[in-house]
Amino acid sequence: MRFFFRSRQFKKILLIATIIVAFGIICGLIGLTSTPGSSVFGAVVRPFQNVFNSVSHGVSDFFTKLNEGDKLLDDVEVLKNENEELKNKLVNYEQALQENRFYKDFLELKENNTDFKFEDATVISRDTADIYGCFTIDAGLIDGVAVGDPVITSAGLVGYVTETAQSFSKVTTVLDPSINVAAIDSRTDDSGIVSGMPELAVDGKFRMYNLARSCSVTVGDYVITSGGGVFPSGLIIGTVNDIKADKMNTSLYAVVEPIVDIESIRDVMVITYFSGQGSTYSGGK
């Protein structure tokens, strides 16, 4: 490259460039100090002068637009940041509303059951391979949660705690065959046992079995806990969806749909204490 700068070709290019620049300066001066005697020469150089002016204006416009483009990019970045902040505020606002609704719904339950002690929790993981919908919550031994504690939403019973660690617990739902809940029909007081069945769990349902053939249970009735042992009385478990004969004996069983959608549960309450709470529980994994 250094040999090129010493060559005749480079010197010629440099000379031509110098002439062009000088010519441009002269054209500019003529444009500023034009006289009648210079009109002929001005007419000759005017096209070149126009070209230089156009080039000069074009370069100026280019840098102006370049600066404007940089400012526009800066404005876009500011708007993006503001939009992100607004989105975060909206998410926090919606979470706050949801939490307020959550605690408001439990207020009536607490007022009607002054002996209950609650620990709120959030579902943090689910076993997608488990057809019974078991899940893990972010409350454990350090929160006072123990094996056998009932787990509810404001609508009713979800299941109970079957495993605990320091900061989390595993919940088995009413869809699971290992769970046994003493229950009654809220309308007729007919009693039975709530438990899961694999063939019903795939449809998100469970059964209430050991119903006498003379019972008056019918579709649409509410099934609630009858109390004693692990579960307090009066918790809604679900609604009767169908009545069927038990092939294993002479009794009937009701197909029951949970009062809550097990798969969509996000926030729950663990009942860590209630009057008459038993120290043992049925089933478990």
PDB file of C-alpha atoms in Angstrom:
ATOM      1  CA  MET A   1       0.000   0.000   0.000  1.00  0.00           C
ATOM      2  CA  ARG A   2       2.841   2.427   0.828  1.00  0.00           C
ATOM      3  CA  PHE A   3       4.210   2.007  -2.746  1.00  0.00           C
ATOM      4  CA  PHE A   4       0.889   3.153  -4.159  1.00  0.00           C
ATOM      5  CA  PHE A   5       1.163   6.499  -2.346  1.00  0.00           C
ATOM      6  CA  ARG A   6       4.567   7.040  -3.970  1.00  0.00           C
ATOM      7  CA  SER A   7       3.393   6.138  -7.484  1.00  0.00           C
ATOM      8  CA  ARG A   8       2.642   8.536 -10.385  1.00  0.00           C
ATOM      9  CA  GLN A   9      -0.922   7.229 -10.489  1.00  0.00           C
ATOM     10  CA  PHE A  10      -1.576   8.381  -6.935  1.00  0.00           C
ATOM     11  CA  LYS A  11       0.017  11.783  -7.659  1.00  0.00           C
ATOM     12  CA  LYS A  12      -2.264  12.230 -10.680  1.00  0.00           C
ATOM     13  CA  ILE A  13      -5.337  11.320  -8.599  1.00  0.00           C
ATOM     14  CA  LEU A  14      -4.245  13.755  -5.876  1.00  0.00           C
ATOM     15  CA  LEU A  15      -3.739  16.538  -8.448  1.00  0.00           C
ATOM     16  CA  ILE A  16      -7.178  15.963  -9.983  1.00  0.00           C
ATOM     17  CA  ALA A  17      -8.811  15.950  -6.553  1.00  0.00           C
ATOM     18  CA  THR A  18      -7.033  19.205  -5.643  1.00  0.00           C
ATOM     19  CA  ILE A  19      -8.220  20.839  -8.877  1.00  0.00           C
ATOM     20  CA  ILE A  20     -11.802  19.732  -8.241  1.00  0.00           C
ATOM     21  CA  VAL A  21     -11.753  21.114  -4.697  1.00  0.00           C
ATOM     22  CA  ALA A  22     -10.204  24.385  -5.849  1.00  0.00           C
ATOM     23  CA  PHE A  23     -12.749  24.600  -8.628  1.00  0.00           C
ATOM     24  CA  GLY A  24     -15.528  24.123  -6.131  1.00  0.00           C
ATOM     25  CA  ILE A  25     -14.170  26.916  -3.941  1.00  0.00           C
ATOM     26  CA  ILE A  26     -13.889  29.257  -6.945  1.00  0.00           C
ATOM     27  CA  CYS A  27     -17.439  28.439  -7.958  1.00  0.00           C
ATOM     28  CA  GLY A  28     -18.582  29.310  -4.497  1.00  0.00           C
ATOM     29  CA  LEU A  29     -16.705  32.594  -4.502  1.00  0.00           C
ATOM     30  CA  ILE A  30     -18.091  33.493  -7.908  1.00  0.00           C
ATOM     31  CA  GLY A  31     -21.562  32.835  -6.629  1.00  0.00           C
ATOM     32  CA  LEU A  32     -20.920  35.294  -3.797  1.00  0.00           C
ATOM     33  CA  THR A  33     -19.062  38.049  -5.807  1.00  0.00           C
ATOM     34  CA  SER A  34     -20.703  37.814  -9.196  1.00  0.00           C
ATOM     35  CA  THR A  35     -20.405  40.923 -11.469  1.00  0.00           C
ATOM     36  CA  PRO A  36     -21.686  41.689 -14.987  1.00  0.00           C
ATOM     37  CA  GLY A  37     -18.171  41.049 -16.396  1.00  0.00           C
ATOM     38  CA  SER A  38     -18.099  37.633 -14.970  1.00  0.00           C
ATOM     39  CA  SER A  39     -21.487  36.570 -16.283  1.00  0.00           C
ATOM     40  CA  VAL A  40     -20.018  34.517 -19.150  1.00  0.00           C
ATOM     41  CA  PHE A  41     -17.683  32.635 -16.887  1.00  0.00           C
ATOM     42  CA  GLY A  42     -20.466  32.279 -14.331  1.00  0.00           C
ATOM     43  CA  ALA A  43     -22.706  30.755 -16.975  1.00  0.00           C
ATOM     44  CA  VAL A  44     -20.010  28.201 -17.730  1.00  0.00           C
ATOM     45  CA  VAL A  45     -19.297  27.252 -14.153  1.00  0.00           C
ATOM     46  CA  ARG A  46     -22.863  27.491 -12.876  1.00  0.00           C
ATOM     47  CA  PRO A  47     -23.742  23.837 -13.735  1.00  0.00           C
ATOM     48  CA  PHE A  48     -20.680  22.689 -11.835  1.00  0.00           C
ATOM     49  CA  GLN A  49     -21.576  24.987  -8.998  1.00  0.00           C
ATOM     50  CA  ASN A  50     -25.061  23.468  -8.857  1.00  0.00           C
ATOM     51  CA  VAL A  51     -23.570  19.998  -8.741  1.00  0.00           C
ATOM     52  CA  PHE A  52     -21.312  20.963  -5.842  1.00  0.00           C
ATOM     53  CA  ASN A  53     -24.231  22.586  -4.018  1.00  0.00           C
ATOM     54  CA  SER A  54     -26.380  19.483  -4.512  1.00  0.00           C
ATOM     55  CA  VAL A  55     -23.617  17.243  -3.253  1.00  0.00           C
ATOM     56  CA  SER A  56     -23.040  19.530  -0.273  1.00  0.00           C
ATOM     57  CA  HIS A  57     -26.735  19.613   0.589  1.00  0.00           C
ATOM     58  CA  GLY A  58     -26.996  15.860   0.120  1.00  0.00           C
ATOM     59  CA  VAL A  59     -24.162  15.227   2.523  1.00  0.00           C
ATOM     60  CA  SER A  60     -25.677  17.635   5.029  1.00  0.00           C
ATOM     61  CA  ASP A  61     -29.103  15.987   4.742  1.00  0.00           C
ATOM     62  CA  PHE A  62     -27.521  12.559   5.148  1.00  0.00           C
ATOM     63  CA  PHE A  63     -25.873  13.442   8.449  1.00  0.00           C
ATOM     64  CA  THR A  64     -29.013  15.229   9.627  1.00  0.00           C
ATOM     65  CA  LYS A  65     -31.135  12.130   8.959  1.00  0.00           C
ATOM     66  CA  LEU A  66     -28.480   9.950  10.518  1.00  0.00           C
ATOM     67  CA  ASN A  67     -28.669  11.988  13.716  1.00  0.00           C
ATOM     68  CA  GLU A  68     -32.465  11.891  13.601  1.00  0.00           C
ATOM     69  CA  GLY A  69     -32.316   8.110  13.150  1.00  0.00           C
ATOM     70  CA  ASP A  70     -30.108   7.755  16.218  1.00  0.00           C
ATOM     71  CA  LYS A  71     -32.539   9.876  18.219  1.00  0.00           C
ATOM     72  CA  LEU A  72     -35.442   7.762  16.967  1.00  0.00           C
ATOM     73  CA  LEU A  73     -33.674   4.583  18.076  1.00  0.00           C
ATOM     74  CA  ASP A  74     -33.103   6.132  21.492  1.00  0.00           C
ATOM     75  CA  ASP A  75     -36.811   7.044  21.708  1.00  0.00           C
ATOM     76  CA  VAL A  76     -37.802   3.510  20.734  1.00  0.00           C
ATOM     77  CA  GLU A  77     -35.555   2.083  23.457  1.00  0.00           C
ATOM     78  CA  VAL A  78     -37.109   4.420  26.031  1.00  0.00           C
ATOM     79  CA  LEU A  79     -40.619   3.365  24.953  1.00  0.00           C
ATOM     80  CA  LYS A  80     -39.660  -0.306  25.158  1.00  0.00           C
ATOM     81  CA  ASN A  81     -38.418   0.155  28.715  1.00  0.00           C
ATOM     82  CA  GLU A  82     -41.557   2.069  29.706  1.00  0.00           C
ATOM     83  CA  ASN A  83     -43.738  -0.624  28.149  1.00  0.00           C
ATOM     84  CA  GLU A  84     -41.878  -3.331  30.086  1.00  0.00           C
ATOM     85  CA  GLU A  85     -42.370  -1.410  33.330  1.00  0.00           C
ATOM     86  CA  LEU A  86     -46.104  -1.048  32.646  1.00  0.00           C
ATOM     87  CA  LYS A  87     -46.405  -4.763  31.900  1.00  0.00           C
ATOM     88  CA  ASN A  88     -44.678  -5.626  35.177  1.00  0.00           C
ATOM     89  CA  LYS A  89     -46.947  -3.242  37.081  1.00  0.00           C
ATOM     90  CA  LEU A  90     -50.009  -4.826  35.440  1.00  0.00           C
ATOM     91  CA  VAL A  91     -48.841  -8.335  36.387  1.00  0.00           C
ATOM     92  CA  ASN A  92     -48.223  -7.226  39.983  1.00  0.00           C
ATOM     93  CA  TYR A  93     -51.635  -5.525  40.080  1.00  0.00           C
ATOM     94  CA  GLU A  94     -53.416  -8.644  38.811  1.00  0.00           C
ATOM     95  CA  GLN A  95     -51.544 -10.802  41.320  1.00  0.00           C
ATOM     96  CA  ALA A  96     -52.575  -8.456  44.115  1.00  0.00           C
ATOM     97  CA  LEU A  97     -56.219  -8.619  43.004  1.00  0.00           C
ATOM     98  CA  GLN A  98     -56.079 -12.403  42.867  1.00  0.00           C
ATOM     99  CA  GLU A  99     -54.556 -12.591  46.335  1.00  0.00           C
ATOM    100  CA  ASN A 100     -57.208 -10.214  47.696  1.00  0.00           C
ATOM    101  CA  ARG A 101     -59.984 -12.361  46.211  1.00  0.00           C
ATOM    102  CA  PHE A 102     -58.260 -15.460  47.595  1.00  0.00           C
ATOM    103  CA  TYR A 103     -58.162 -14.174  51.176  1.00  0.00           C
ATOM    104  CA  LYS A 104     -61.607 -12.591  50.927  1.00  0.00           C
ATOM    105  CA  ASP A 105     -63.118 -15.947  49.927  1.00  0.00           C
ATOM    106  CA  PHE A 106     -61.499 -17.614  52.940  1.00  0.00           C
ATOM    107  CA  LEU A 107     -62.697 -14.937  55.346  1.00  0.00           C
ATOM    108  CA  GLU A 108     -66.219 -16.383  55.551  1.00  0.00           C
ATOM    109  CA  LEU A 109     -64.846 -19.888  56.035  1.00  0.00           C
ATOM    110  CA  LYS A 110     -62.631 -18.626  58.851  1.00  0.00           C
ATOM    111  CA  GLU A 111     -65.514 -16.739  60.482  1.00  0.00           C
ATOM    112  CA  ASN A 112     -67.676 -19.892  60.411  1.00  0.00           C
ATOM    113  CA  ASN A 113     -64.847 -22.059  61.762  1.00  0.00           C
ATOM    114  CA  THR A 114     -63.027 -20.023  64.375  1.00  0.00           C
ATOM    115  CA  ASP A 115     -61.071 -23.085  65.541  1.00  0.00           C
ATOM    116  CA  PHE A 116     -59.406 -23.545  62.142  1.00  0.00           C
ATOM    117  CA  LYS A 117     -55.765 -22.613  61.693  1.00  0.00           C
ATOM    118  CA  PHE A 118     -54.636 -22.031  58.124  1.00  0.00           C
ATOM    119  CA  GLU A 119     -51.375 -21.885  56.218  1.00  0.00           C
ATOM    120  CA  ASP A 120     -51.636 -20.452  52.724  1.00  0.00           C
ATOM    121  CA  ALA A 121     -49.597 -22.077  49.961  1.00  0.00           C
ATOM    122  CA  THR A 122     -49.032 -22.022  46.222  1.00  0.00           C
ATOM    123  CA  VAL A 123     -48.732 -24.965  43.858  1.00  0.00           C
ATOM    124  CA  ILE A 124     -45.103 -25.079  42.662  1.00  0.00           C
ATOM    125  CA  SER A 125     -45.050 -28.320  40.651  1.00  0.00           C
ATOM    126  CA  ARG A 126     -47.246 -31.091  39.308  1.00  0.00           C
ATOM    127  CA  ASP A 127     -46.631 -34.700  38.375  1.00  0.00           C
ATOM    128  CA  THR A 128     -47.903 -34.662  34.786  1.00  0.00           C
ATOM    129  CA  ALA A 129     -47.723 -38.469  34.606  1.00  0.00           C
ATOM    130  CA  ASP A 130     -50.069 -38.856  37.590  1.00  0.00           C
ATOM    131  CA  ILE A 131     -53.689 -39.205  36.486  1.00  0.00           C
ATOM    132  CA  TYR A 132     -54.804 -38.360  40.020  1.00  0.00           C
ATOM    133  CA  GLY A 133     -53.455 -34.813  39.838  1.00  0.00           C
ATOM    134  CA  CYS A 134     -51.116 -34.830  42.844  1.00  0.00           C
ATOM    135  CA  PHE A 135     -49.027 -31.667  43.247  1.00  0.00           C
ATOM    136  CA  THR A 136     -46.399 -29.986  45.425  1.00  0.00           C
ATOM    137  CA  ILE A 137     -46.912 -26.810  47.434  1.00  0.00           C
ATOM    138  CA  ASP A 138     -44.437 -24.281  48.832  1.00  0.00           C
ATOM    139  CA  ALA A 139     -45.283 -24.867  52.496  1.00  0.00           C
ATOM    140  CA  GLY A 140     -43.707 -27.485  54.748  1.00  0.00           C
ATOM    141  CA  LEU A 141     -42.578 -28.343  58.234  1.00  0.00           C
ATOM    142  CA  ILE A 142     -41.215 -24.866  58.950  1.00  0.00           C
ATOM    143  CA  ASP A 143     -44.711 -23.501  58.210  1.00  0.00           C
ATOM    144  CA  GLY A 144     -46.422 -25.910  60.595  1.00  0.00           C
ATOM    145  CA  VAL A 145     -47.682 -28.232  57.838  1.00  0.00           C
ATOM    146  CA  ALA A 146     -47.853 -31.937  58.765  1.00  0.00           C
ATOM    147  CA  VAL A 147     -48.753 -35.201  57.070  1.00  0.00           C
ATOM    148  CA  GLY A 148     -52.519 -35.673  57.089  1.00  0.00           C
ATOM    149  CA  ASP A 149     -53.421 -31.964  57.036  1.00  0.00           C
ATOM    150  CA  PRO A 150     -56.451 -31.234  54.812  1.00  0.00           C
ATOM    151  CA  VAL A 151     -55.829 -29.041  51.754  1.00  0.00           C
ATOM    152  CA  ILE A 152     -58.651 -26.833  50.513  1.00  0.00           C
ATOM    153  CA  THR A 153     -59.555 -23.900  48.315  1.00  0.00           C
ATOM    154  CA  SER A 154     -62.271 -21.400  49.173  1.00  0.00           C
ATOM    155  CA  ALA A 155     -64.688 -23.645  47.241  1.00  0.00           C
ATOM    156  CA  GLY A 156     -63.982 -26.855  49.117  1.00  0.00           C
ATOM    157  CA  LEU A 157     -61.763 -29.887  49.705  1.00  0.00           C
ATOM    158  CA  VAL A 158     -58.884 -30.672  47.343  1.00  0.00           C
ATOM    159  CA  GLY A 159     -57.053 -33.437  49.196  1.00  0.00           C
ATOM    160  CA  TYR A 160     -54.547 -33.786  51.999  1.00  0.00           C
ATOM    161  CA  VAL A 161     -50.824 -33.699  52.709  1.00  0.00           C
ATOM    162  CA  THR A 162     -49.098 -37.063  52.307  1.00  0.00           C
ATOM    163  CA  GLU A 163     -45.421 -36.042  52.343  1.00  0.00           C
ATOM    164  CA  THR A 164     -43.619 -33.129  53.979  1.00  0.00           C
ATOM    165  CA  ALA A 165     -40.177 -31.559  53.874  1.00  0.00           C
ATOM    166  CA  GLN A 166     -38.817 -28.398  55.465  1.00  0.00           C
ATOM    167  CA  SER A 167     -40.131 -25.971  52.845  1.00  0.00           C
ATOM    168  CA  PHE A 168     -42.537 -27.956  50.659  1.00  0.00           C
ATOM    169  CA  SER A 169     -45.172 -30.701  50.812  1.00  0.00           C
ATOM    170  CA  LYS A 170     -46.839 -33.195  48.492  1.00  0.00           C
ATOM    171  CA  VAL A 171     -50.625 -33.198  48.228  1.00  0.00           C
ATOM    172  CA  THR A 172     -52.729 -36.213  47.260  1.00  0.00           C
ATOM    173  CA  THR A 173     -56.067 -35.233  45.743  1.00  0.00           C
ATOM    174  CA  VAL A 174     -59.585 -36.599  46.109  1.00  0.00           C
ATOM    175  CA  LEU A 175     -59.131 -38.300  42.730  1.00  0.00           C
ATOM    176  CA  ASP A 176     -56.621 -40.762  44.216  1.00  0.00           C
ATOM    177  CA  PRO A 177     -57.777 -44.300  45.246  1.00  0.00           C
ATOM    178  CA  SER A 178     -55.563 -44.108  48.349  1.00  0.00           C
ATOM    179  CA  ILE A 179     -57.717 -41.377  49.886  1.00  0.00           C
ATOM    180  CA  ASN A 180     -60.759 -42.243  52.006  1.00  0.00           C
ATOM    181  CA  VAL A 181     -63.022 -39.460  53.209  1.00  0.00           C
ATOM    182  CA  ALA A 182     -66.131 -39.979  55.323  1.00  0.00           C
ATOM    183  CA  ALA A 183     -68.841 -38.016  53.521  1.00  0.00           C
ATOM    184  CA  ILE A 184     -72.556 -37.345  53.409  1.00  0.00           C
ATOM    185  CA  ASP A 185     -75.085 -36.044  50.902  1.00  0.00           C
ATOM    186  CA  SER A 186     -75.836 -32.496  52.097  1.00  0.00           C
ATOM    187  CA  ARG A 187     -79.498 -32.792  51.103  1.00  0.00           C
ATOM    188  CA  THR A 188     -80.385 -36.292  52.316  1.00  0.00           C
ATOM    189  CA  ASP A 189     -77.683 -37.037  54.931  1.00  0.00           C
ATOM    190  CA  ASP A 190     -77.008 -40.377  53.241  1.00  0.00           C
ATOM    191  CA  SER A 191     -73.472 -41.400  54.176  1.00  0.00           C
ATOM    192  CA  GLY A 192     -70.674 -43.015  52.207  1.00  0.00           C
ATOM    193  CA  ILE A 193     -66.938 -42.997  51.571  1.00  0.00           C
ATOM    194  CA  VAL A 194     -65.271 -40.736  49.018  1.00  0.00           C
ATOM    195  CA  SER A 195     -62.327 -42.272  47.147  1.00  0.00           C
ATOM    196  CA  GLY A 196     -60.816 -42.315  43.694  1.00  0.00           C
ATOM    197  CA  MET A 197     -61.022 -44.827  40.850  1.00  0.00           C
ATOM    198  CA  PRO A 198     -58.577 -44.996  37.901  1.00  0.00           C
ATOM    199  CA  GLU A 199     -61.376 -45.168  35.319  1.00  0.00           C
ATOM    200  CA  LEU A 200     -63.056 -42.110  36.839  1.00  0.00           C
ATOM    201  CA  ALA A 201     -59.861 -40.141  37.457  1.00  0.00           C
ATOM    202  CA  VAL A 202     -59.095 -39.922  33.737  1.00  0.00           C
ATOM    203  CA  ASP A 203     -62.259 -37.818  33.451  1.00  0.00           C
ATOM    204  CA  GLY A 204     -61.437 -35.785  36.552  1.00  0.00           C
ATOM    205  CA  LYS A 205     -64.053 -37.505  38.745  1.00  0.00           C
ATOM    206  CA  PHE A 206     -64.156 -39.798  41.785  1.00  0.00           C
ATOM    207  CA  ARG A 207     -66.762 -41.878  43.610  1.00  0.00           C
ATOM    208  CA  MET A 208     -68.766 -41.919  46.801  1.00  0.00           C
ATOM    209  CA  TYR A 209     -69.321 -45.604  47.576  1.00  0.00           C
ATOM    210  CA  ASN A 210     -71.057 -47.746  50.232  1.00  0.00           C
ATOM    211  CA  LEU A 211     -74.385 -46.040  49.570  1.00  0.00           C
ATOM    212  CA  ALA A 212     -77.426 -48.067  50.568  1.00  0.00           C
ATOM    213  CA  ARG A 213     -79.753 -49.054  47.725  1.00  0.00           C
ATOM    214  CA  SER A 214     -82.517 -47.304  49.625  1.00  0.00           C
ATOM    215  CA  CYS A 215     -80.637 -43.978  49.646  1.00  0.00           C
ATOM    216  CA  SER A 216     -82.151 -40.845  48.146  1.00  0.00           C
ATOM    217  CA  VAL A 217     -78.941 -39.451  46.635  1.00  0.00           C
ATOM    218  CA  THR A 218     -79.579 -37.912  43.228  1.00  0.00           C
ATOM    219  CA  VAL A 219     -77.713 -36.067  40.476  1.00  0.00           C
ATOM    220  CA  GLY A 220     -76.853 -32.483  41.463  1.00  0.00           C
ATOM    221  CA  ASP A 221     -76.597 -33.112  45.209  1.00  0.00           C
ATOM    222  CA  TYR A 222     -73.608 -31.747  47.104  1.00  0.00           C
ATOM    223  CA  VAL A 223     -71.249 -34.179  48.811  1.00  0.00           C
ATOM    224  CA  ILE A 224     -69.591 -32.831  51.956  1.00  0.00           C
ATOM    225  CA  THR A 225     -67.232 -34.127  54.637  1.00  0.00           C
ATOM    226  CA  SER A 226     -68.977 -35.656  57.651  1.00  0.00           C
ATOM    227  CA  GLY A 227     -66.070 -34.934  60.018  1.00  0.00           C
ATOM    228  CA  GLY A 228     -63.925 -36.971  62.360  1.00  0.00           C
ATOM    229  CA  GLY A 229     -60.295 -37.973  62.005  1.00  0.00           C
ATOM    230  CA  VAL A 230     -58.399 -36.206  59.233  1.00  0.00           C
ATOM    231  CA  PHE A 231     -61.107 -33.958  57.824  1.00  0.00           C
ATOM    232  CA  PRO A 232     -63.378 -31.458  59.585  1.00  0.00           C
ATOM    233  CA  SER A 233     -67.082 -31.571  58.856  1.00  0.00           C
ATOM    234  CA  GLY A 234     -68.889 -29.387  56.348  1.00  0.00           C
ATOM    235  CA  LEU A 235     -66.254 -29.076  53.608  1.00  0.00           C
ATOM    236  CA  ILE A 236     -67.773 -29.361  50.138  1.00  0.00           C
ATOM    237  CA  ILE A 237     -66.095 -32.122  48.113  1.00  0.00           C
ATOM    238  CA  GLY A 238     -68.120 -32.135  44.905  1.00  0.00           C
ATOM    239  CA  THR A 239     -71.477 -32.657  43.194  1.00  0.00           C
ATOM    240  CA  VAL A 240     -73.142 -35.925  42.219  1.00  0.00           C
ATOM    241  CA  ASN A 241     -72.816 -36.571  38.494  1.00  0.00           C
ATOM    242  CA  ASP A 242     -74.310 -40.093  38.246  1.00  0.00           C
ATOM    243  CA  ILE A 243     -75.580 -43.028  40.342  1.00  0.00           C
ATOM    244  CA  LYS A 244     -74.401 -46.589  39.598  1.00  0.00           C
ATOM    245  CA  ALA A 245     -74.682 -50.061  41.084  1.00  0.00           C
ATOM    246  CA  ASP A 246     -71.556 -51.488  42.659  1.00  0.00           C
ATOM    247  CA  LYS A 247     -70.673 -54.757  40.882  1.00  0.00           C
ATOM    248  CA  MET A 248     -68.784 -56.004  43.933  1.00  0.00           C
ATOM    249  CA  ASN A 249     -71.768 -55.903  46.322  1.00  0.00           C
ATOM    250  CA  THR A 250     -75.386 -54.814  46.655  1.00  0.00           C
ATOM    251  CA  SER A 251     -74.656 -51.175  47.364  1.00  0.00           C
ATOM    252  CA  LEU A 252     -74.631 -48.141  45.098  1.00  0.00           C
ATOM    253  CA  TYR A 253     -71.988 -45.550  44.402  1.00  0.00           C
ATOM    254  CA  ALA A 254     -72.242 -42.007  43.146  1.00  0.00           C
ATOM    255  CA  VAL A 255     -69.942 -40.597  40.504  1.00  0.00           C
ATOM    256  CA  VAL A 256     -68.841 -37.226  41.902  1.00  0.00           C
ATOM    257  CA  GLU A 257     -67.326 -34.225  40.129  1.00  0.00           C
ATOM    258  CA  PRO A 258     -64.892 -32.226  42.298  1.00  0.00           C
ATOM    259  CA  ILE A 259     -66.053 -28.816  43.450  1.00  0.00           C
ATOM    260  CA  VAL A 260     -62.787 -27.395  42.043  1.00  0.00           C
ATOM    261  CA  ASP A 261     -60.867 -28.073  38.844  1.00  0.00           C
ATOM    262  CA  ILE A 262     -57.883 -30.026  40.209  1.00  0.00           C
ATOM    263  CA  GLU A 263     -55.675 -29.275  37.205  1.00  0.00           C
ATOM    264  CA  SER A 264     -56.119 -25.498  37.416  1.00  0.00           C
ATOM    265  CA  ILE A 265     -55.572 -25.038  41.156  1.00  0.00           C
ATOM    266  CA  ARG A 266     -52.921 -22.436  41.936  1.00  0.00           C
ATOM    267  CA  ASP A 267     -53.477 -21.211  45.496  1.00  0.00           C
ATOM    268  CA  VAL A 268     -54.597 -23.385  48.398  1.00  0.00           C
ATOM    269  CA  MET A 269     -54.951 -23.349  52.172  1.00  0.00           C
ATOM    270  CA  VAL A 270     -53.694 -26.075  54.456  1.00  0.00           C
ATOM    271  CA  ILE A 271     -55.775 -26.603  57.583  1.00  0.00           C
ATOM    272  CA  THR A 272     -53.020 -27.143  60.139  1.00  0.00           C
ATOM    273  CA  TYR A 273     -55.449 -27.481  63.044  1.00  0.00           C
ATOM    274  CA  PHE A 274     -59.149 -27.886  63.803  1.00  0.00           C
ATOM    275  CA  SER A 275     -61.067 -29.098  66.838  1.00  0.00           C
ATOM    276  CA  GLY A 276     -61.257 -32.903  66.904  1.00  0.00           C
ATOM    277  CA  GLN A 277     -58.435 -33.332  64.400  1.00  0.00           C
ATOM    278  CA  GLY A 278     -57.209 -36.926  64.368  1.00  0.00           C
ATOM    279  CA  SER A 279     -53.552 -37.928  64.579  1.00  0.00           C
ATOM    280  CA  THR A 280     -53.695 -40.579  61.854  1.00  0.00           C
ATOM    281  CA  TYR A 281     -54.866 -40.669  58.252  1.00  0.00           C
ATOM    282  CA  SER A 282     -55.895 -43.290  55.712  1.00  0.00           C
ATOM    283  CA  GLY A 283     -53.907 -44.162  52.659  1.00  0.00           C
ATOM    284  CA  GLY A 284     -50.937 -42.210  51.436  1.00  0.00           C
ATOM    285  CA  LYS A 285     -48.148 -42.887  49.026  1.00  0.00           C
TER     286      LYS A 285
END
